[in-house]
Coordinates of C-alpha atoms and ligand atoms in Angstrom, one line a residue:
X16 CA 48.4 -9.2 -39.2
X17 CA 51.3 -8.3 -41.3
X18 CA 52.7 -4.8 -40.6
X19 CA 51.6 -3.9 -44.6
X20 CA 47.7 -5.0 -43.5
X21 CA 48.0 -2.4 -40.4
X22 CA 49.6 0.1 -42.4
X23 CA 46.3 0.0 -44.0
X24 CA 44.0 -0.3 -41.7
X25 CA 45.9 2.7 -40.0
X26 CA 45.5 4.7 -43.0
X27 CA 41.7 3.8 -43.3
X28 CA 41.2 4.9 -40.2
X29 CA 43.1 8.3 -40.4
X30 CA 40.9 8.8 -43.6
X31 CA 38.2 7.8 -42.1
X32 CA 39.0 10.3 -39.1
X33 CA 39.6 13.1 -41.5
X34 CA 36.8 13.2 -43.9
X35 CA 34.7 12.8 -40.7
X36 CA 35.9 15.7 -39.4
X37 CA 36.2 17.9 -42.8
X38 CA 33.1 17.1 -43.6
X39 CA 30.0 16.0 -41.9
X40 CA 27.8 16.2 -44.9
X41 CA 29.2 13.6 -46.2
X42 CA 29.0 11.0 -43.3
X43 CA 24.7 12.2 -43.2
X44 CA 22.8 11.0 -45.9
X45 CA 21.1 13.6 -48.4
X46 CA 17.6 14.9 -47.6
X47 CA 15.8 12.7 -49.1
X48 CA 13.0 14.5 -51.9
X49 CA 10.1 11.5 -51.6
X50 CA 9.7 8.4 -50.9
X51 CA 8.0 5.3 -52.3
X52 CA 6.2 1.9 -51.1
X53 CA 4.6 -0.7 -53.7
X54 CA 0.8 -1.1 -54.3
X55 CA -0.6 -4.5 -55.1
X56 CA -3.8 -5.5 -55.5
X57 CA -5.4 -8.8 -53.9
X58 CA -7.5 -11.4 -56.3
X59 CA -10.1 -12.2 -53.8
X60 CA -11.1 -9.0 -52.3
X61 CA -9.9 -6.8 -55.1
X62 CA -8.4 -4.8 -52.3
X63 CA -5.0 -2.4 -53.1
X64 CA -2.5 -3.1 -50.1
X65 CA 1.2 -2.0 -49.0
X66 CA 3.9 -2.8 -47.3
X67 CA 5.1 -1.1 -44.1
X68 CA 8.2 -1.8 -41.8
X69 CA 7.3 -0.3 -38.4
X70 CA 8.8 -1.1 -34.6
X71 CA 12.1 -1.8 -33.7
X72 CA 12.5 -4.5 -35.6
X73 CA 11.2 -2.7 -38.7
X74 CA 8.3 -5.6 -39.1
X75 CA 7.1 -5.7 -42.4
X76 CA 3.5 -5.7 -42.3
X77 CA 1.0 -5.8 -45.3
X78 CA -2.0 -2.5 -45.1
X79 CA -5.0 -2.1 -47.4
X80 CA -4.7 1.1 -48.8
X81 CA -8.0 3.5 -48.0
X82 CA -7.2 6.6 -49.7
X83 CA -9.9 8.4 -47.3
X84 CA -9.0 7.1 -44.0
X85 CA -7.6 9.1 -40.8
X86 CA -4.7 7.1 -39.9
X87 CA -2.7 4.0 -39.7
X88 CA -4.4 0.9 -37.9
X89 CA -3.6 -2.3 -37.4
X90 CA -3.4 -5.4 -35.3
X91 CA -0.4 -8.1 -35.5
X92 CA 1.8 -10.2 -33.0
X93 CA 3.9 -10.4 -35.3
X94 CA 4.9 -6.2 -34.3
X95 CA 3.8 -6.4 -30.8
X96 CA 6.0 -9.2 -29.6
X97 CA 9.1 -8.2 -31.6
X98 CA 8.8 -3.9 -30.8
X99 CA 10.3 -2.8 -27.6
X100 CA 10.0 1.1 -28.7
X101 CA 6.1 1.4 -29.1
X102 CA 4.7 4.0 -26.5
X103 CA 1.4 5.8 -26.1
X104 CA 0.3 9.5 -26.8
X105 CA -0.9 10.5 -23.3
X106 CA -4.2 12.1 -23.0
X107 CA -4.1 16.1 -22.5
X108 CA -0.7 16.4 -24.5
X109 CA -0.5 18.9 -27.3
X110 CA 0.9 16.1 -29.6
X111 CA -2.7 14.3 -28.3
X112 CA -4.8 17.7 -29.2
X113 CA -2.5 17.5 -32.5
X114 CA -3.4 14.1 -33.8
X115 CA -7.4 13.9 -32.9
X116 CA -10.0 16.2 -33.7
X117 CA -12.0 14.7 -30.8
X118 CA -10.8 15.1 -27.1
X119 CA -10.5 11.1 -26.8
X120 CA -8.8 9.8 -23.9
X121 CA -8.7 6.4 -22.6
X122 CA -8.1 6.6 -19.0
X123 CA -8.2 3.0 -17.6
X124 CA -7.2 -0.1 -20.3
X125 CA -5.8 -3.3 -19.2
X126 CA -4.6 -6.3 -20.5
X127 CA -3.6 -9.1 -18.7
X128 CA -0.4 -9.8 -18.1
X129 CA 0.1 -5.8 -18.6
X130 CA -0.2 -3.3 -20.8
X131 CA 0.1 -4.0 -24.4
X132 CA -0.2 -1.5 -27.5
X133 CA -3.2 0.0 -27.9
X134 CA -4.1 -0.8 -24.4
X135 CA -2.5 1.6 -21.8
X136 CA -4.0 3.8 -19.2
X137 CA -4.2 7.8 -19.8
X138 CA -3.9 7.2 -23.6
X139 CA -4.9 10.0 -26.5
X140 CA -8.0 8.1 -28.4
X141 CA -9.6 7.8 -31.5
X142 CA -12.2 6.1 -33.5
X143 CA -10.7 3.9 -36.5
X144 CA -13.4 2.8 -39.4
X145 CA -12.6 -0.6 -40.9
X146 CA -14.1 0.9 -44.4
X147 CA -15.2 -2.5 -45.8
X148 CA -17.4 -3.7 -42.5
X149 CA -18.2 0.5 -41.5
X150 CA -16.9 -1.0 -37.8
X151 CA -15.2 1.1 -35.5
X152 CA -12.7 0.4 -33.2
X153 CA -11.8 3.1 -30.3
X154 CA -8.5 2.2 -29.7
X155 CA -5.1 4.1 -27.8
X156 CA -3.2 5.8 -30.0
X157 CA 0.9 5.4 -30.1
X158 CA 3.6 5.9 -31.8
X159 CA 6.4 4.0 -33.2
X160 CA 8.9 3.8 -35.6
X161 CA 8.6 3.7 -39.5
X162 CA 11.1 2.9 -41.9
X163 CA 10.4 4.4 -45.1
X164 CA 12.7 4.4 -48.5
X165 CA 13.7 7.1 -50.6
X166 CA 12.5 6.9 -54.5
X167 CA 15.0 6.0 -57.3
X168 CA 18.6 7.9 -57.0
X169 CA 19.7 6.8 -53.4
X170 CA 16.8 4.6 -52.3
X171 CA 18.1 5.2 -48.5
X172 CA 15.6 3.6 -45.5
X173 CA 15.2 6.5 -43.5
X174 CA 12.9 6.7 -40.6
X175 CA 10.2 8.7 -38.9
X176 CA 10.6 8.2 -35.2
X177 CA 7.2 9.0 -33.7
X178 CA 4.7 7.5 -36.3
X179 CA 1.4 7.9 -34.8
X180 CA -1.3 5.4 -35.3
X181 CA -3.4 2.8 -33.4
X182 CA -2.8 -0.3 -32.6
X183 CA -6.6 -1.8 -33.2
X184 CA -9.1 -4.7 -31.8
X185 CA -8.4 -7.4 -33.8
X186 CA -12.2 -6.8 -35.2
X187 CA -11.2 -4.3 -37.0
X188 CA -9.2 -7.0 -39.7
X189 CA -12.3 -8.6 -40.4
X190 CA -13.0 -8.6 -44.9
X191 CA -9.6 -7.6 -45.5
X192 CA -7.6 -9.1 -47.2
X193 CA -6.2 -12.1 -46.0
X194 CA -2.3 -10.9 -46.3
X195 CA -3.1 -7.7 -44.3
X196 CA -2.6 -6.6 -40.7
X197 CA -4.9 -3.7 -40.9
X198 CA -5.6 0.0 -43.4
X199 CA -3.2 2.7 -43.6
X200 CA -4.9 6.0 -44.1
X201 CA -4.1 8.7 -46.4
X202 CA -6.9 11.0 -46.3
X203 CA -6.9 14.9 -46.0
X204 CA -5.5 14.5 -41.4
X205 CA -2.7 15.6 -39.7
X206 CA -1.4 12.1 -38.8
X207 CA -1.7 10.6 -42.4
X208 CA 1.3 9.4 -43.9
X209 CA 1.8 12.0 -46.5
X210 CA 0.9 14.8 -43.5
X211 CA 3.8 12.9 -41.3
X212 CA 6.5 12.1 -44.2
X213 CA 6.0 16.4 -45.1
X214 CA 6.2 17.2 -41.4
X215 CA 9.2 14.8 -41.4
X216 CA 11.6 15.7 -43.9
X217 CA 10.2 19.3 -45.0
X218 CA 9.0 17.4 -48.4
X219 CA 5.9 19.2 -50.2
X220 CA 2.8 17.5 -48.9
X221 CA 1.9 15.8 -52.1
X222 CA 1.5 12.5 -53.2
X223 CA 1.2 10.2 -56.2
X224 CA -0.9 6.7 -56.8
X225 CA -0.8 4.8 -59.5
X226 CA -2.6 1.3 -59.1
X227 CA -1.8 -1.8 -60.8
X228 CA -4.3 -3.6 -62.5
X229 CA -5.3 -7.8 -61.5
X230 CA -2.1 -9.9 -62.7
X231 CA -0.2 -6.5 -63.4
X232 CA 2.6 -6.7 -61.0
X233 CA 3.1 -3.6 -58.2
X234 CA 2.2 -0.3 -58.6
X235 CA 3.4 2.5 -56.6
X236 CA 2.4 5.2 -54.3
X237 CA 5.4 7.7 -54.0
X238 CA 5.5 11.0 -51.5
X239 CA 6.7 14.2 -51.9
X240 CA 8.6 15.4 -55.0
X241 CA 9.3 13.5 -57.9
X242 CA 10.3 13.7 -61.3
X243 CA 8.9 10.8 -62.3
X244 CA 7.2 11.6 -66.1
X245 CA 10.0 13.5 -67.3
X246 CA 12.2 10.7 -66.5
X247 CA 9.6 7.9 -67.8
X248 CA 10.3 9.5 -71.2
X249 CA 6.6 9.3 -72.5
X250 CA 4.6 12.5 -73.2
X251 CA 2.1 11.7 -71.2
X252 CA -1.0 14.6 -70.8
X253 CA -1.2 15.6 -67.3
X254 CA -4.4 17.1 -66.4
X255 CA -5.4 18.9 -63.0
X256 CA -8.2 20.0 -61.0
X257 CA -8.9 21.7 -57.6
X258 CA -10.2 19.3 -55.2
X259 CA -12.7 20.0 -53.1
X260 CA -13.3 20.2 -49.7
X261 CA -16.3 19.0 -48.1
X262 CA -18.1 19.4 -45.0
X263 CA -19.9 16.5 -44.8
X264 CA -18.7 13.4 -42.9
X265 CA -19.8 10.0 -44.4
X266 CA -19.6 8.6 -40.9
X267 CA -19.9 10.8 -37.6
X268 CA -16.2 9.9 -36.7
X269 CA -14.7 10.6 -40.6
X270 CA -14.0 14.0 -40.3
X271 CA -11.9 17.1 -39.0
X272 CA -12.9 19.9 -37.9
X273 CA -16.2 18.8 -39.6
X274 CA -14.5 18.8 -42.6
X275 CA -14.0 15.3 -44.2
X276 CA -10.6 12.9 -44.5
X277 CA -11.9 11.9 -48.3
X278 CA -11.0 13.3 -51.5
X279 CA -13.6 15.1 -53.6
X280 CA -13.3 16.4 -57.1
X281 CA -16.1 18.2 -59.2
X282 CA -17.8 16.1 -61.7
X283 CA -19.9 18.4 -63.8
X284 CA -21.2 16.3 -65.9
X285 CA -20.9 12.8 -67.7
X286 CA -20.2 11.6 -72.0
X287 CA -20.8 8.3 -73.3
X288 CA -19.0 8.8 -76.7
X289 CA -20.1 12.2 -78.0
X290 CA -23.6 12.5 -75.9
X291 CA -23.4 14.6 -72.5
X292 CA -25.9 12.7 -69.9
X293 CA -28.9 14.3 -68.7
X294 CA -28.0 14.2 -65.0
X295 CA -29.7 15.7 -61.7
X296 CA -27.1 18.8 -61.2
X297 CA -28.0 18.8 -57.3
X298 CA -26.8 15.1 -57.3
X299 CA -23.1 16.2 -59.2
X300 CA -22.4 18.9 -56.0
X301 CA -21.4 18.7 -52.7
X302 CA -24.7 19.9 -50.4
X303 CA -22.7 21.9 -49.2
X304 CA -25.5 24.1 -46.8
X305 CA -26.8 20.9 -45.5
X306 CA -24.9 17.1 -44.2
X307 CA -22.3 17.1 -47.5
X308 CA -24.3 14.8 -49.9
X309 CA -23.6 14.6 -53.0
X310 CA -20.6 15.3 -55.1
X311 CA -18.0 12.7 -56.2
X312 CA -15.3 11.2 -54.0
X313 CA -12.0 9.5 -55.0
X314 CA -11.8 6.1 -52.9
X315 CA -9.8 2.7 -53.1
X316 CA -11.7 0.6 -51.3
X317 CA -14.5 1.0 -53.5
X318 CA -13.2 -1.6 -56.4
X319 CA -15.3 -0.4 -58.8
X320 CA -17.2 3.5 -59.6
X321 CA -20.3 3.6 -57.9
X322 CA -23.0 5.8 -59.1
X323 CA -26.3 6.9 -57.1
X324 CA -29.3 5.0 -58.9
X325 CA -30.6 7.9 -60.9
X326 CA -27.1 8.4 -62.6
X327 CA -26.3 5.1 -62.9
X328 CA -29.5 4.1 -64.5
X329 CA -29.3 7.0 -66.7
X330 CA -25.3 6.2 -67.7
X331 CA -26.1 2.5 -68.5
X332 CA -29.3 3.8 -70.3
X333 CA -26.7 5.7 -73.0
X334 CA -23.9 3.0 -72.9
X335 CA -25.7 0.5 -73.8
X336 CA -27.2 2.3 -76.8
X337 CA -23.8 3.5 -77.7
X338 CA -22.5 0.0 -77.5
X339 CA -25.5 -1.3 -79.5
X340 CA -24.7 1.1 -82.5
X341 CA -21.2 -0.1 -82.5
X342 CA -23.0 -3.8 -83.0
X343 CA -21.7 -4.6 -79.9
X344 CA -24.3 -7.5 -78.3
X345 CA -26.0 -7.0 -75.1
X346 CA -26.2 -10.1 -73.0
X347 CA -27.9 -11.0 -69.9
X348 CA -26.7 -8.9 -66.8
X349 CA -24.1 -10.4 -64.0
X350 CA -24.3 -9.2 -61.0
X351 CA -23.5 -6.2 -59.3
X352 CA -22.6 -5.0 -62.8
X353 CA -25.7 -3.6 -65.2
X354 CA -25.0 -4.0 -68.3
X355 CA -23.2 -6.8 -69.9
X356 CA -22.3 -8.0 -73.3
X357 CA -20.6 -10.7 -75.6
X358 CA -16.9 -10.0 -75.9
X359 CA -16.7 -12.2 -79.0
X360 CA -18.8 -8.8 -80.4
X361 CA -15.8 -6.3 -79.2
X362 CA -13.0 -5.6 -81.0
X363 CA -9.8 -5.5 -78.8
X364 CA -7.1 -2.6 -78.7
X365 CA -4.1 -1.7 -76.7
X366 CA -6.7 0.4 -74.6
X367 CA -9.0 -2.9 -74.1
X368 CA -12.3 -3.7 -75.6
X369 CA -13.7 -0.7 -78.2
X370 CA -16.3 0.5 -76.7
X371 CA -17.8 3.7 -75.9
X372 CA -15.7 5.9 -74.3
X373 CA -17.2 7.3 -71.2
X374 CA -15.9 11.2 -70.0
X375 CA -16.2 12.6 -66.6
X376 CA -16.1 15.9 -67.1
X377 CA -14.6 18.6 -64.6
X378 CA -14.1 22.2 -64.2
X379 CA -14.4 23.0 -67.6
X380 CA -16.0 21.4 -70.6
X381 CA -12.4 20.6 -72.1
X382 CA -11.2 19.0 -68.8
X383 CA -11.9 15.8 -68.3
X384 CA -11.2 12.1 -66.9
X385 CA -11.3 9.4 -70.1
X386 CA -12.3 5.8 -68.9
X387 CA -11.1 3.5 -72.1
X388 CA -12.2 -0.4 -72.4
X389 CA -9.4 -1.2 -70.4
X390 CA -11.0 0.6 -67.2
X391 CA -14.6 0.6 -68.3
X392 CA -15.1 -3.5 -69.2
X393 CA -14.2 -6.1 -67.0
X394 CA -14.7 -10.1 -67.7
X395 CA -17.0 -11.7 -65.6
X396 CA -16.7 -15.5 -64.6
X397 CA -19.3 -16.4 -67.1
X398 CA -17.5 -17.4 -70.7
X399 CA -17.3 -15.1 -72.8
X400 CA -18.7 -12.1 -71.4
X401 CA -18.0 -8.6 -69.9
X402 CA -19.8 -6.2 -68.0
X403 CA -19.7 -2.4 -67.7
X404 CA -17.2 -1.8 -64.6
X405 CA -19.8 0.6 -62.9
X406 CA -22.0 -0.2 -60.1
X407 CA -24.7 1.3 -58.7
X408 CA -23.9 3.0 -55.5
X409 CA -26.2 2.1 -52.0
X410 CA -27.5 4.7 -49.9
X411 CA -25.0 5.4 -46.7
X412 CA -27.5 4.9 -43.9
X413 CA -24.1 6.6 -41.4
X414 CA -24.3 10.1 -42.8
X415 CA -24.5 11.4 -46.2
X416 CA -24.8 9.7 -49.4
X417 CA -22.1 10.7 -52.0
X418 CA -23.4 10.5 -55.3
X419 CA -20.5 8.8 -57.4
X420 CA -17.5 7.3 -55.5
X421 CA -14.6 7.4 -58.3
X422 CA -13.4 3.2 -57.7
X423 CA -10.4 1.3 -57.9
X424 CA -10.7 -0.3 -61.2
X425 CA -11.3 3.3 -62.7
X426 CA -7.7 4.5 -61.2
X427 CA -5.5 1.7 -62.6
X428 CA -2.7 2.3 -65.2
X429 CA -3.2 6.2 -64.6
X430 CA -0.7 8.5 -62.9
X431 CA -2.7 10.3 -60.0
X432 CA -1.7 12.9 -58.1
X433 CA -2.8 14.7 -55.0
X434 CA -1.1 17.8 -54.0
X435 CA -2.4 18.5 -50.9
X436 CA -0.3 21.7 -50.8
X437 CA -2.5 23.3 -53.6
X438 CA -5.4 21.2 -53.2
X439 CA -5.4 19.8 -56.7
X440 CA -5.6 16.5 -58.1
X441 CA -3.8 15.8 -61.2
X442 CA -4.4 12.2 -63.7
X443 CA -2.6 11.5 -66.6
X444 CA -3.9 10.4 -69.7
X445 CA -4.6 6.4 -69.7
X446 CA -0.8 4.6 -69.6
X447 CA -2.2 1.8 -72.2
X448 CA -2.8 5.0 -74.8
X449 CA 1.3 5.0 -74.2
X450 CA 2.0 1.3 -74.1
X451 CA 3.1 1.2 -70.3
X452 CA 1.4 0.2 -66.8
X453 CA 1.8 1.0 -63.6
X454 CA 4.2 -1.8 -62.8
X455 CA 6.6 -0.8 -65.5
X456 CA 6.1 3.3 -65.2
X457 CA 7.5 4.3 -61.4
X458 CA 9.9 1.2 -60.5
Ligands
NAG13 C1 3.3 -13.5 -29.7 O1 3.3 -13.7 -28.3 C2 2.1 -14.4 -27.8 C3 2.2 -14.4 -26.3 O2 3.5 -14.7 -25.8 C4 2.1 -15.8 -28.4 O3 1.0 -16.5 -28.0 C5 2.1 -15.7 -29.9 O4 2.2 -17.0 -30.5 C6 3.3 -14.8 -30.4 N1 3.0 -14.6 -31.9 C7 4.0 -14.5 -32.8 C8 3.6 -14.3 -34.2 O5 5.2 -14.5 -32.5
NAG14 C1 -3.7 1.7 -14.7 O1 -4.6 2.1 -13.8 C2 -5.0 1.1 -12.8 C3 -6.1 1.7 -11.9 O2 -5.8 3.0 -11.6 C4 -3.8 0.7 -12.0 O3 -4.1 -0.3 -11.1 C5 -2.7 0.2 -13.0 O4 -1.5 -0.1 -12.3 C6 -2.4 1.2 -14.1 N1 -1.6 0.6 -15.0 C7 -0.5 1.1 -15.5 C8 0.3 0.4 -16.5 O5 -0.1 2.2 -15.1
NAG15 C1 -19.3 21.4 -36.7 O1 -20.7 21.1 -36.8 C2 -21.4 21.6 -35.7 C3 -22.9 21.1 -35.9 O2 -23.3 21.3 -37.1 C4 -21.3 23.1 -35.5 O3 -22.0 23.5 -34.4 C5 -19.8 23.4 -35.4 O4 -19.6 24.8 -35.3 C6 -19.0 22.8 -36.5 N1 -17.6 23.0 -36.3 C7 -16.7 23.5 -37.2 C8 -15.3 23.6 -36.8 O5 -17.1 23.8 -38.3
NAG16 C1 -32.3 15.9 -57.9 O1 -31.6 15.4 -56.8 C2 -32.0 16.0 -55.5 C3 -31.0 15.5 -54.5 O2 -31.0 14.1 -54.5 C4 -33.4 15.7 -55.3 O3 -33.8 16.3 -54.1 C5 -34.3 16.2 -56.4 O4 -35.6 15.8 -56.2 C6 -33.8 15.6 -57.8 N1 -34.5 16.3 -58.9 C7 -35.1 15.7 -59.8 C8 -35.7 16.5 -60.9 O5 -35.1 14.4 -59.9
NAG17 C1 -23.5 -3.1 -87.8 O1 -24.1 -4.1 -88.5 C2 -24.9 -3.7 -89.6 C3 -25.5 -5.0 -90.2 O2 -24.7 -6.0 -90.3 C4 -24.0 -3.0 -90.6 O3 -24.7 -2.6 -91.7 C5 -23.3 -1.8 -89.9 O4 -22.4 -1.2 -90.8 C6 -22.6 -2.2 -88.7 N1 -22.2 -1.0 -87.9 C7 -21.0 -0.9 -87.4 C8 -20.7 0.4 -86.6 O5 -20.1 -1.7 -87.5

């Protein structure tokens, strides 16, 4: 080393000394405001998934996304034999009372050679609900950590040291898809991600969604404060509306404090075009004095609307009357869809096929949630053809029946928003009115 080199390095080094001591702030990175993770969408199940890095070894592991789950599951030897800082929640603990809403405690659980995640003795339990299969798993919970980035600006990893969730029976993997390791949660419970990323880094508990469509690249799901439609420089029309709480449980395990995980927001009423449905009010609200039946739900893993048979029949009744009038030609139904027709009869637009425009309406005649061609038709296998993207819904034989279960193919290309802090859940007018997608609006 020449005596110039360790002049430098000396002088590095004495910087380096001094701005460490004059100013710690520097040396810590900022407090982060949100944070973001991708959303894509799988061909074969038409499942949305993410990407987590959890463990020691920040594995990266693939979750479907189940916007009214509890927690975090999952099952992978991938994590398991690379983590060496994965430990239980003991039973009786306050952090234990904190994170279930049930007493659970597994007392015994072992595996040969020893005790593995998810299975230690004396270890805080909880039921997890594969929502594709309705199988539960009741696993130990642990904790372990997760490396999260910061959104756009300084896109730091920073982590969350004790990030509960259970490490599940591989049965619990079973119809979803193939990529994945197991469901992250983010429903309405203290140990959802949005709950633990809050209770983190003092962030607002709030999040946004916005899901890609098939072939549209990733979405995003981003946590906490964000700027992100100011920045995105489009004038898009954000519209909000109080979510509501129900105390209904779809399955006996799926709720808190008897309260539900899932989102619910109130549908008052539905428009094909210009014509209001005639609909059953009692089946548009929550029965509220009663198990919680009724009422509409936001959900994910639902891939497209579902709508209890009376309202369905009665929406596909107008639509395809509506449709008719704008010469478009009915055609023999696909299955699970209802109503199907020829596409060489629809005239396309930037906001898909013109057809009738279908309105759920909210809180007040003014407010509601438009569902263009691009969210309301999707092409079947059959050439040529495309089928109203609304299903009807089946009857939950668990619990209650929820009378419309807003899907996945409703949600993409729109900005959604839940702020759990207010309890309101904001959408943005469609992003193909404004010539973007998902992919292209939060990266
Ligand atoms: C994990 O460890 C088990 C047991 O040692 C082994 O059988 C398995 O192949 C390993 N899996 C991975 C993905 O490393
Ligand atoms: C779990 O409990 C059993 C029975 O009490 C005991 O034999 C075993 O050593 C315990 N395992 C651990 C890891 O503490
Ligand atoms: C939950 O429901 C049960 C049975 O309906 C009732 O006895 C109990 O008070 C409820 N708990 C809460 C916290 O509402
Ligand atoms: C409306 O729906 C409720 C709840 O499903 C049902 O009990 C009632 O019979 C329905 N009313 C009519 C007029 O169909
Ligand atoms: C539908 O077709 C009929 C007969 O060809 C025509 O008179 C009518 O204007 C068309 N309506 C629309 C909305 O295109």
């Amino acid at each position: 080393m020449s005596p110039s080199t360790l002049s430098i390095v000396f002088f590095s080094l004495l910087i380096m000394l001094l701005s460490s001591s004059y100013s710690n702030a520097q040396t810590t990175p900022p407090k982060p405001q949100s944070f973001i993770f991708p959303i894509k969408k799988d061909a074969t199940t038409n499942q949305y998934y993410t990407t987590i890095q959890i463990g020691s070894k920040a594995t990266t592991l693939d979750v479907v996304i189940d916007l009214g789950g509890k927690f975090l599951y999952f099952n992978s030897d991938d994590y398991s034999n690379a983590t060496s800082s994965y430990h239980p929640i003991p039973c009786g603990t306050s952090k234990c009372r904190n994170v279930v809403d049930t007493d659970g405690c597994i007392v015994f659980c072992n595996t040969s050679p020893g005790p593995a995640p998810g299975c230690t003795n004396n270890t805080c339990a909880d039921y997890a609900l594969n929502p594709f299969t309705g199988t539960q798993g009741y696993n130990g919970l642990g904790e372990d950590a997760l490396r999260v980035r910061s959104t756009r600006g300084s896109r730091r990893y920073y982590t969350v040291n004790n990030f509960p969730f259970q490490y599940s029976d591989p049965v619990l993997k079973d119809e979803l898809a193939s990529s994945t390791a197991g469901v992250i949660g983010l429903g309405r419970s203290k140990i959802s991600l949005a709950a633990q990323l809050s209770s983190a880094f003092t962030i607002r508990r709030k999040f946004a969604l916005c899901v890609p469509s098939s072939g549209g690249g990733n979405g995003n799901m981003i946590f906490g404060e964000t700027t992100y439609y100011e920045i995105s420089n489009k004038s898009l029309i954000f519209t909000t509306t109080p979510l509501v709480k129900n105390h209904g449980s779809k399955y006996n395990n799926g709720g808190l404090g008897n309260l539900t995980v899932e989102y619910f927001i109130g549908v008052r009423s539905i428009k094909v075009g210009s014509k209001t449905l005639s609909l059953n009010k009692t089946m548009l609200s929550i029965d509220d004095r009663n198990d919680g039946s009724g009422g509409t739900s936001i959900q994910t893993v639902r891939p497209y609307t579902t709508l209890q048979r009376p309202l369905y029949r009665a929406l596909v009744k107008e639509f395809v009357k509506a449709a008719q009038a704008k010469n478009i030609t009915k055609v023999k139904s696909v299955a699970p869809f209802g109503a199907c027709f020829d596409s060489k009869s629809v005239v396309s637009s930037k906001t898909g096929p013109q057809v009738p425009t279908i309105d759920f309406v909210l809180q007040k005649k003014s407010v509601y949630w438009r569902f263009y061609g691009s969210n309301s038709m999707v092409k079947v296998a059959s050439k040529d053809v495309i089928c109203l993207a609304f299903v009807e819904g089946e009857i939950n034989i668990a619990g209650p029946t929820t009378s419309i279960e807003v899907g996945g193919y409703q949600m993409e290309n729109y900005l959604l928003e839940f702020d759990l802090a207010s309890y309101k859940f904001g959408f943005s007018s469609s992003l193909s009115l404004h010539d973007t997608t998902c992919s292209k609006f939060l990266s």
